[in-house]
Short mmCIF file of C-alpha atoms and ligand atoms in Angstrom, two decimals:
data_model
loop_
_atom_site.label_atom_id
_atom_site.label_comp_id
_atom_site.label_asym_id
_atom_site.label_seq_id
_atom_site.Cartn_x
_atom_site.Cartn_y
_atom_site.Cartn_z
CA UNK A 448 0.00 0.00 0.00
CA UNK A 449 2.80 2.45 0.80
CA UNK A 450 4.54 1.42 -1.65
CA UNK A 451 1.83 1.77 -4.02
CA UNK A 452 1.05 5.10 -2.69
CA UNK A 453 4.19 6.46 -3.02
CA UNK A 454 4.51 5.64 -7.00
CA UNK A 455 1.32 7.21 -7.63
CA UNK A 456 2.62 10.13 -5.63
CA UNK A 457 5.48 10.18 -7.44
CA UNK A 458 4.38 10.16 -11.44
CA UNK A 459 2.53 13.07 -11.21
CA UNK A 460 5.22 14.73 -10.00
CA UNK A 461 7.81 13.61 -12.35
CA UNK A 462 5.15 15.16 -15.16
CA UNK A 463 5.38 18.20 -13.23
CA UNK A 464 9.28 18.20 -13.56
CA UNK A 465 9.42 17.63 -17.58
CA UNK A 466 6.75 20.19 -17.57
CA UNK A 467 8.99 22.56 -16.00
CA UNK A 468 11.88 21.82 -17.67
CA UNK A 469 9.77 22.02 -21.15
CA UNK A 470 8.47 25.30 -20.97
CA UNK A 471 11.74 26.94 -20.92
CA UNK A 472 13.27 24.45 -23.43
CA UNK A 473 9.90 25.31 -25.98
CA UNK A 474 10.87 29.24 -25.32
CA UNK A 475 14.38 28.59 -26.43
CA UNK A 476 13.65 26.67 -29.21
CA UNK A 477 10.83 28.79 -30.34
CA UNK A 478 13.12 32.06 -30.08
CA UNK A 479 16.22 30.17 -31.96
CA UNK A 480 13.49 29.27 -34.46
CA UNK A 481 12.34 32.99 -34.85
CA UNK A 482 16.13 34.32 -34.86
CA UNK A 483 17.32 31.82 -37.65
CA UNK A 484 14.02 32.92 -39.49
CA UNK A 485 14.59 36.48 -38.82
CA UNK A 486 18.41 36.60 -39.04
CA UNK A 487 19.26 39.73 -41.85
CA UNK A 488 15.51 39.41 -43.03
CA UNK A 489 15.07 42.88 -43.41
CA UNK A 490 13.01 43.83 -46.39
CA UNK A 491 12.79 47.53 -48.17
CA UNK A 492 10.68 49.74 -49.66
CA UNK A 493 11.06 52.73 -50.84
CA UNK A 494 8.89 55.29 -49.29
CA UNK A 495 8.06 57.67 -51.86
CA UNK A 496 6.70 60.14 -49.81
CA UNK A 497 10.36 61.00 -47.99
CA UNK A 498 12.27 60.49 -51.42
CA UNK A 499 13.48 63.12 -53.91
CA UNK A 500 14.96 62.23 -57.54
CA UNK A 501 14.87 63.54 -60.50
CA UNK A 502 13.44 65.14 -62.16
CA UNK A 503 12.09 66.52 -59.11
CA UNK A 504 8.85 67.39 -60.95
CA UNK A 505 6.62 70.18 -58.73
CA UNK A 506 9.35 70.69 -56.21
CA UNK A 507 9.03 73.76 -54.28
CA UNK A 508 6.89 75.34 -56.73
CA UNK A 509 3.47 73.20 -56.37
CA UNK A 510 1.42 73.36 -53.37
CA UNK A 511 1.19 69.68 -53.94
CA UNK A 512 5.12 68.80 -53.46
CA UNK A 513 6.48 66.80 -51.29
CA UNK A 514 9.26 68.94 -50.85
CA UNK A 515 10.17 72.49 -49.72
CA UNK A 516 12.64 74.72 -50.74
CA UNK A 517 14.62 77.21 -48.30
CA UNK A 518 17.38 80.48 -49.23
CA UNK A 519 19.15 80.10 -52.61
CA UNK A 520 18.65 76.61 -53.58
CA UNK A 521 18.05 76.32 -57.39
CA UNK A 522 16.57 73.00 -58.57
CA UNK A 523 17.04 71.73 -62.41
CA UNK A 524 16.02 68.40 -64.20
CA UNK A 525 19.74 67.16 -62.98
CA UNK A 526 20.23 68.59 -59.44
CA UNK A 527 19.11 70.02 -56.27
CA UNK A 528 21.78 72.49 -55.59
CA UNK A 529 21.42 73.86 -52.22
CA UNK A 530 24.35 76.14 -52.61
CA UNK A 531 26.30 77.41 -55.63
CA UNK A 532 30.04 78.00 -55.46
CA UNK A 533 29.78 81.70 -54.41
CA UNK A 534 30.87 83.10 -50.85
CA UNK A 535 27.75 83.35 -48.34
CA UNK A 536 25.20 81.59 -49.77
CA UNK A 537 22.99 78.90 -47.91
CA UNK A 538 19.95 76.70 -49.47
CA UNK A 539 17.93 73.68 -48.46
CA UNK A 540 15.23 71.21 -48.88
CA UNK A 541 13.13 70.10 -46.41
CA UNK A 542 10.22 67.04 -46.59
CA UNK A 543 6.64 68.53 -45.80
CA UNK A 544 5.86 64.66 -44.33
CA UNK A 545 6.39 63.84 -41.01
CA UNK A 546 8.25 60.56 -40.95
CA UNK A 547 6.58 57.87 -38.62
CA UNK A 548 8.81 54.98 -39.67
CA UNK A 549 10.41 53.00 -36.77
CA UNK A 550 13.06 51.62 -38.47
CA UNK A 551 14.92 53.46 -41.99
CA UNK A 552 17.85 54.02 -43.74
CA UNK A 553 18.03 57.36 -46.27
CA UNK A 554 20.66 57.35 -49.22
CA UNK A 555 21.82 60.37 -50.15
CA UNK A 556 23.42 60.75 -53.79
CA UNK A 557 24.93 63.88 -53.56
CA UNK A 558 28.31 66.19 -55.07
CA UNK A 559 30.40 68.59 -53.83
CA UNK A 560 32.31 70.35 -56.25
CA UNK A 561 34.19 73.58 -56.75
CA UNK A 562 37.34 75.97 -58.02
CA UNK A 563 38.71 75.69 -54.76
CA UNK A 564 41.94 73.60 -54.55
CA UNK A 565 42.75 71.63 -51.00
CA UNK A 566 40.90 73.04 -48.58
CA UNK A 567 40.23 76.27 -49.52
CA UNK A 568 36.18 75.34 -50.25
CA UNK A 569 33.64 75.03 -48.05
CA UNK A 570 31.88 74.74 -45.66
CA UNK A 571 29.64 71.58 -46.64
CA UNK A 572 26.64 70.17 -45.90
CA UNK A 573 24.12 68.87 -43.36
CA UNK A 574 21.72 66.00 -43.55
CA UNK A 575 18.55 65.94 -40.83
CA UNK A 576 15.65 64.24 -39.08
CA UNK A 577 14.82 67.04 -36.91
CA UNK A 578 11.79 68.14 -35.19
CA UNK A 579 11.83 71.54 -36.82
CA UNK A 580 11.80 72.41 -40.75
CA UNK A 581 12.69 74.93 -42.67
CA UNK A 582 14.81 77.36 -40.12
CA UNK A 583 17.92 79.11 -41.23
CA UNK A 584 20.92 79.30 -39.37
CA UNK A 585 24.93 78.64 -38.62
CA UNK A 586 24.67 75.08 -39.21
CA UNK A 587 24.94 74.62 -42.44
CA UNK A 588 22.75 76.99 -43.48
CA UNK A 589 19.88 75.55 -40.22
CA UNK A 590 18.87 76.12 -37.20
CA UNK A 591 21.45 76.52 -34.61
CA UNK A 592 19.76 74.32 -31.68
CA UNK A 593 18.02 71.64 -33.61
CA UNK A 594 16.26 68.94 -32.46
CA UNK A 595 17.01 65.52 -33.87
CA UNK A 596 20.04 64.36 -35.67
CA UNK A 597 22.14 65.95 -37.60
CA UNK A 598 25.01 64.38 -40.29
CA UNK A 599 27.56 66.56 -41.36
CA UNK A 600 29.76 66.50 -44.07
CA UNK A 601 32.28 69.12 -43.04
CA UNK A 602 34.64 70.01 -46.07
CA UNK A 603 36.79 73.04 -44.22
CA UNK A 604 38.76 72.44 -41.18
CA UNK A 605 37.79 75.55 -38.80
CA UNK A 606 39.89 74.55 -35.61
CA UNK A 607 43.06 75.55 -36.49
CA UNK A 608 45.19 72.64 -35.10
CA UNK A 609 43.92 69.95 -36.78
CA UNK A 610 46.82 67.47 -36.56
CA UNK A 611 45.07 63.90 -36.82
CA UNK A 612 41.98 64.68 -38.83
CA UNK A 613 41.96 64.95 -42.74
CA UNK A 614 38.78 66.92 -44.08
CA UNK A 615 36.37 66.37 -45.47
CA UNK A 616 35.13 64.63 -42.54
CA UNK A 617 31.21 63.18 -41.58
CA UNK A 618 30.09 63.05 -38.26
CA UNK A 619 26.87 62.64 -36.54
CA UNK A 620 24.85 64.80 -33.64
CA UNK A 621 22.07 63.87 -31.91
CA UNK A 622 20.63 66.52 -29.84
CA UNK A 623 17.10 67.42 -27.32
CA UNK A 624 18.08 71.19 -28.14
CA UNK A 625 20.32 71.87 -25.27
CA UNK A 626 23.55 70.84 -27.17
CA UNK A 627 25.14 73.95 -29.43
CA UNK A 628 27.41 72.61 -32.46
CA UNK A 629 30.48 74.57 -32.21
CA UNK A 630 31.35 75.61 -35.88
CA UNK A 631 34.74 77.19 -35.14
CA UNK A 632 35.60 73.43 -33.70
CA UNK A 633 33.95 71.70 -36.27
CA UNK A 634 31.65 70.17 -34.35
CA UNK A 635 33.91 68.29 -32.13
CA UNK A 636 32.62 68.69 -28.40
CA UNK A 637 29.55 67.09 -29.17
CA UNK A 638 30.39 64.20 -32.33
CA UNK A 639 28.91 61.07 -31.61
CA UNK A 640 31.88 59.54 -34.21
CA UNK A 641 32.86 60.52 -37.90
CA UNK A 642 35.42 59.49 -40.16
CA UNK A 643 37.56 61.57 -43.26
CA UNK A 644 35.84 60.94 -46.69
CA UNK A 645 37.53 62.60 -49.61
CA UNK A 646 34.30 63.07 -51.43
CA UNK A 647 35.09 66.57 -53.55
CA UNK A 648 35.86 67.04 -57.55
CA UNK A 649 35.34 63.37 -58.04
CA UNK A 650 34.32 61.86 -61.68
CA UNK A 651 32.03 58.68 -60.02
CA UNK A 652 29.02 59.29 -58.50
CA UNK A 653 29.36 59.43 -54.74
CA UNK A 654 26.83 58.57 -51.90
CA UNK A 655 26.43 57.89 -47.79
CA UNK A 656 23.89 56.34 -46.55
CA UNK A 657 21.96 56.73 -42.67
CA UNK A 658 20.42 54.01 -41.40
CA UNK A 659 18.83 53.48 -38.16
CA UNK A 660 17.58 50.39 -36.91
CA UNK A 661 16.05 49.07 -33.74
CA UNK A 662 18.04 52.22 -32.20
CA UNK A 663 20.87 51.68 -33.57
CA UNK A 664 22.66 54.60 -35.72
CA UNK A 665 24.89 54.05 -38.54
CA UNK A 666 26.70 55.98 -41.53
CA UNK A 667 28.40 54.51 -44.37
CA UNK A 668 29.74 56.28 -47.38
CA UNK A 669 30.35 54.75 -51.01
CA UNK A 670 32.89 57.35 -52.69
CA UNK A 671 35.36 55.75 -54.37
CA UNK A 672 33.46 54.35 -57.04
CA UNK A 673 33.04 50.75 -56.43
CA UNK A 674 29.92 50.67 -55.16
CA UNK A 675 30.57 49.51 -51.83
CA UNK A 676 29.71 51.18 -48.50
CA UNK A 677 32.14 51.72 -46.11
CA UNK A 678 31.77 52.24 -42.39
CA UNK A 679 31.86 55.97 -41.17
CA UNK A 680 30.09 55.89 -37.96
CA UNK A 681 28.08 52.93 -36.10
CA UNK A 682 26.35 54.29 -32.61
CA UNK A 683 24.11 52.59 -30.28
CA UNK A 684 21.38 53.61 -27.88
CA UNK A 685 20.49 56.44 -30.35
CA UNK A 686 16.94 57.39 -28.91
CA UNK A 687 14.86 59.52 -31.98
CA UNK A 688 11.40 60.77 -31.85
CA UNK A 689 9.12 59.71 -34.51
CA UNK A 690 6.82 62.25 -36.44
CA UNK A 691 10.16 64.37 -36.93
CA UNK A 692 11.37 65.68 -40.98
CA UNK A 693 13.89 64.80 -42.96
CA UNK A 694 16.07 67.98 -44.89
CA UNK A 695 19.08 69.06 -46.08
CA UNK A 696 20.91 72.43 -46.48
CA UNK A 697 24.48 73.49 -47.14
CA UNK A 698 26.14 76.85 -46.58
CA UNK A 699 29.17 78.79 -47.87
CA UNK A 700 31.03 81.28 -46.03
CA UNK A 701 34.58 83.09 -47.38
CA UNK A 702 35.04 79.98 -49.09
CA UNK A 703 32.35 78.12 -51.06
CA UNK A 704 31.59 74.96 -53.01
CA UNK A 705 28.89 73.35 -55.45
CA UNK A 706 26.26 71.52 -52.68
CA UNK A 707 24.38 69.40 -55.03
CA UNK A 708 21.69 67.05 -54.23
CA UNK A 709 21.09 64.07 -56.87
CA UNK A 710 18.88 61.97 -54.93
CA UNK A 711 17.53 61.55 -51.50
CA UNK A 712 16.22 57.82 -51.32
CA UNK A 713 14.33 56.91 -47.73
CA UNK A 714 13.31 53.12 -47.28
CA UNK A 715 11.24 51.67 -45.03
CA UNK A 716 12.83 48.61 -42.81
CA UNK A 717 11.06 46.18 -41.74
CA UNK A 718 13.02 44.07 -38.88
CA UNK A 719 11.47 41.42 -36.66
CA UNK A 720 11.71 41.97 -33.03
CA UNK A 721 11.81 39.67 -30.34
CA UNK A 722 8.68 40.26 -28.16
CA UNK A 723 11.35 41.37 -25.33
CA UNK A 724 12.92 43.65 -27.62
CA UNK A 725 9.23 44.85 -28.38
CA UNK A 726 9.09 45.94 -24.86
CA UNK A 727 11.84 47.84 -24.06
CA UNK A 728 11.25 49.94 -27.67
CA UNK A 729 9.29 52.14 -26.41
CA UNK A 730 8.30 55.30 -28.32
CA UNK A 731 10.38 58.50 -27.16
CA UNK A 732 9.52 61.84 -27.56
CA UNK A 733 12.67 63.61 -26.91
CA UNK A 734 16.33 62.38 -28.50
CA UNK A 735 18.81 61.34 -26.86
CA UNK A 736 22.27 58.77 -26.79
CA UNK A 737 22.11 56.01 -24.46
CA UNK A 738 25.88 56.29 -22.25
CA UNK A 739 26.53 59.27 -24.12
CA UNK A 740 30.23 60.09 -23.97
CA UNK A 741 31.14 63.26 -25.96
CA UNK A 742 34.54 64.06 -26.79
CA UNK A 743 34.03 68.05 -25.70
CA UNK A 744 33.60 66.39 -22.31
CA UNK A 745 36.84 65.17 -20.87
CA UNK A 746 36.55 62.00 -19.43
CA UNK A 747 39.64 61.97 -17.67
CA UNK A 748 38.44 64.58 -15.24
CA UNK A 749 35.97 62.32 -13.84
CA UNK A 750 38.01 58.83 -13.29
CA UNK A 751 40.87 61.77 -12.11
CA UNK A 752 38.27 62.99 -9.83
CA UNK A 753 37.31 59.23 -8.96
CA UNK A 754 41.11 58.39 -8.25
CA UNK A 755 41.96 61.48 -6.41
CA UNK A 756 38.94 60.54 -3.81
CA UNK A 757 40.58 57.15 -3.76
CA UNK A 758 43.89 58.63 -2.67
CA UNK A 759 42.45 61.01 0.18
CA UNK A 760 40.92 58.16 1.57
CA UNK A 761 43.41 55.09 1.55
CA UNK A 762 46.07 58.41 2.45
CA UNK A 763 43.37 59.17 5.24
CA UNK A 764 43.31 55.96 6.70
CA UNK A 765 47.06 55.59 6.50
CA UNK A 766 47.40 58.97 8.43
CA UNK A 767 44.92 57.44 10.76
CA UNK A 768 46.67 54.16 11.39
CA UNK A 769 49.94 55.83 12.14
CA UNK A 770 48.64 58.32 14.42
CA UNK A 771 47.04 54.90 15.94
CA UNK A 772 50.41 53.24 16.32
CA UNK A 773 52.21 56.78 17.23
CA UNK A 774 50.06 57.48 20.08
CA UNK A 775 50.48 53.06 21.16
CA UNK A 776 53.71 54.02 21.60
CA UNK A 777 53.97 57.33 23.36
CA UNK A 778 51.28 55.69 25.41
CA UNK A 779 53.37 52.72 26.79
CA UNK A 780 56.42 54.84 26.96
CA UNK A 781 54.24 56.73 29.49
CA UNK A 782 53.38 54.16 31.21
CA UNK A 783 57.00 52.72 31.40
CA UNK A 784 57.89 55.87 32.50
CA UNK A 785 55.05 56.58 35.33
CA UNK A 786 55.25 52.97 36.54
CA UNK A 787 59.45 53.73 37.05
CA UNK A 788 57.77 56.91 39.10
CA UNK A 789 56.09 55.47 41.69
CA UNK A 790 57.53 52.22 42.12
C1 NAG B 1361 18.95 67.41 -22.90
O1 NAG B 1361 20.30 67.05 -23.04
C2 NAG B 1361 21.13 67.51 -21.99
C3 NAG B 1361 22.57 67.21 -22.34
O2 NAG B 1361 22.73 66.06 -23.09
C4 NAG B 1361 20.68 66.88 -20.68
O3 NAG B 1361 21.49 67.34 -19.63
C5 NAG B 1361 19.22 67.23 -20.44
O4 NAG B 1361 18.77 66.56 -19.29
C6 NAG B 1361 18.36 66.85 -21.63
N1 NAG B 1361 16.99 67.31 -21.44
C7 NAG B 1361 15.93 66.52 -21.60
C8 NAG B 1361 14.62 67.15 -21.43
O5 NAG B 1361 16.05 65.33 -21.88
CA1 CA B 1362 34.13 73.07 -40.65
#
C-alpha cells in the first residue's frame, strides 16, 4: 500500500518536472526558431513620400510637393543644388511629411564640387531628421539648436590645429536642443563619431547612406566608385522621436563649393523583433544617446576625480593608522615611564 502510494505520488510529480523543464526548453527553441528565421531578413521599400529624384517634378513650386525649398537653392532636371560655389550663400530642402517609420535608412546621392583647390572650399553640408523644418541658421545653413540628428559633411577644417583629422570629414549629432554645435571646432565637443571621406571634384558618382535600426545609428559612405559602402560611424542607444522631418541644407562662407543634391532615397525597414525587444522599444519623444560620452567632455576629469577621492581616503586611513600606532607608543612609553615613578 505504501509502496503503491508512493509511486502514484510520485508520477505526477515527475510530469510536473518535464513540464517545467519544457516550458523553458519550448521558449528557447521557439526564439532560436524565430532568430534563424529572422536573421538579416530585413526587407525595403522605398517610401516615396520621404524620397526626392529627379526630375524633381513640382518641387518647391506646387502646393502639392512633397518637398520644400529654403534660401538660394536652385533646382534643375539634374540637381538640387542647395548652394552654388559663391561666398555666403545657404539653401535647403526640407520634406513637408512627417516621418513615422520606426526603423529606416536614407541614401543620399549627392556632389560637392568647386574651383577651390585643398581646402580652400567650403563649408559643406548637413543631412537631418529634426523636429523643426525649414529654419535658417549657422549650421549649415539651419537652425542653430536643432532637435534631432544631424550628419555633417564638413569640407573646411575651422579649428586651427587639426593634426590627426583629414577633411572632409562626416560626423553625426544627436541633440534634445540643449547641445550647441560649435562651428569654429567643427563640431567636435559634441560628435557622436565621424570618419575623413575625400568626397570633392570626383568623376564617379558618390553617396552615404543613414540608417537606423532598432536604435541603432549608422553611416556609411560609397565614394570611391566601387559601389561599396564603407563604415563611417556605427552608434548605439540612439533614442529619436518619430513624427520628426527629414532635410538638407548646405552653406558657404569666405570659401564656397557646389552643394548638389542628386537623390535623396528613404526606405522603409522592416526588422522582426523579439517580443522582449518589443518591450523595451518604447516610443520616445525627446532624442537622446544612451551612455553618451562626448569628446568636448573630458573623461579623464571624472576617473581623475574618482582616483583622487581614492587617494584622500586610503592616504586618510594611512594617516589614521599611524597616528594609531604613534600614540600606542607614546602611550606605553608613558606608562614605562610613570610605573618607574612610583615604584
Ligand atoms: C537634454 O540634453 C542635456 C545634455 O545632453 C541633458 O542634460 C538634459 O537633461 C536633456 N533634457 C531633456 C529634457 O532630456
Ligand atoms: Ca568646418
Amino acid at each position: 500500500m505504501a509502496a503503491a502510494a508512493e509511486l502514484s505520488g510520485r508520477s505526477p510529480r515527475a510530469k510536473g518536472y518535464w513540464k517545467v523543464l519544457w516550458s523553458p526548453l519550448a521558449l528557447l527553441l521557439t526564439f532560436l526558431l524565430l532568430q534563424a528565421g529572422s536573421a538579416d531578413q530585413t526587407e525595403e521599400y522605398l517610401k516615396r513620400e520621404h524620397s526626392l529624384s529627379k526630375p524633381y517634378q513640382g518641387v518647391g513650386s506646387s502646393t502639392s510637393s512633397l518637398w520644400d525649398l529654403m534660401g538660394n537653392v536652385l533646382v534643375t532636371t539634374q540637381y538640387v543644388r542647395l548652394t552654388p560655389d559663391l561666398q555666403s550663400k545657404q539653401g535647403a530642402v526640407w520634406n513637408r511629411v512627417p516621418c513615422y517609420l520606426r526603423d529606416w535608412e536614407l541614401q543620399v546621392h549627392f556632389k560637392v564640387h568647386g574651383q577651390g583647390k585643398k581646402n580652400l572650399n567650403g563649408d559643406g553640408f548637413a543631412i537631418w531628421y529634426a523636429k523643426d523644418r525649414m529654419q535658417p541658421g549657422s549650421v549649415f545653413g539651419s537652425k542653430h539648436n536643432f532637435v534631432g540628428l544631424g550628419v555633417f559633411v564638413d569640407t573646411y577644417p575651422n579649428e586651427e590645429k587639426q593634426h590627426e583629422r583629414v577633411f572632409p570629414y562626416v560626423s553625426a549629432m544627436v541633440s534634445n536642443g540643449s547641445l550647441t554645435y560649435d562651428h569654429s571646432r567643427d563640431g567636435r565637443p559634441t560628435e557622436l563619431g565621424g570618419c575623413t571621406a575625400i568626397l570633392r571634384n570626383l568623376n564617379h558618382d558618390t553617396f552615404l547612406v543613414i540608417r537606423y535600426v532598432k536604435r541603432r545609428l549608422t553611416v556609411m559612405v560609397d565614394i570611391d566608385g566601387k559601389h561599396e559602402w564603407k563604415d563611417c560611424l556605427d552608434v548605439s542607444g540612439v533614442r529619436l522621436p518619430r513624427g520628426y522631418y527629414f532635410g538638407t541644407s548646405a552653406a558657404t562662407g569666405d570659401l564656397s563649393d557646389n552643394h548638389d543634391i542628386i537623390s535623396l532615397k528613404l526606405y522603409q525597414l522592416s526588422v522582426e523583433r523579439t517580443a522582449a525587444e518589443e518591450a523595451m522599444d518604447k516610443e520616445v519623444f525627446v532624442p537622446s544617446v544612451d551612455n553618451l560620452k562626448l569628446p568636448g567632455a573630458d573623461p579623464t576629469s571624472e576617473s581623475m576625480s574618482g582616483f583622487a577621492i581614492f587617494l584622500i581616503v586610503f592616504f586618510s586611513l594611512l594617516g589614521l593608522v599611524f597616528a594609531g600606532v604613534i600614540l600606542l607608543i607614546v602611550y606605553s612609553k608613558w606608562q614605562e615611564r610613570s610605573r618607574k615613578h612610583f615604584y
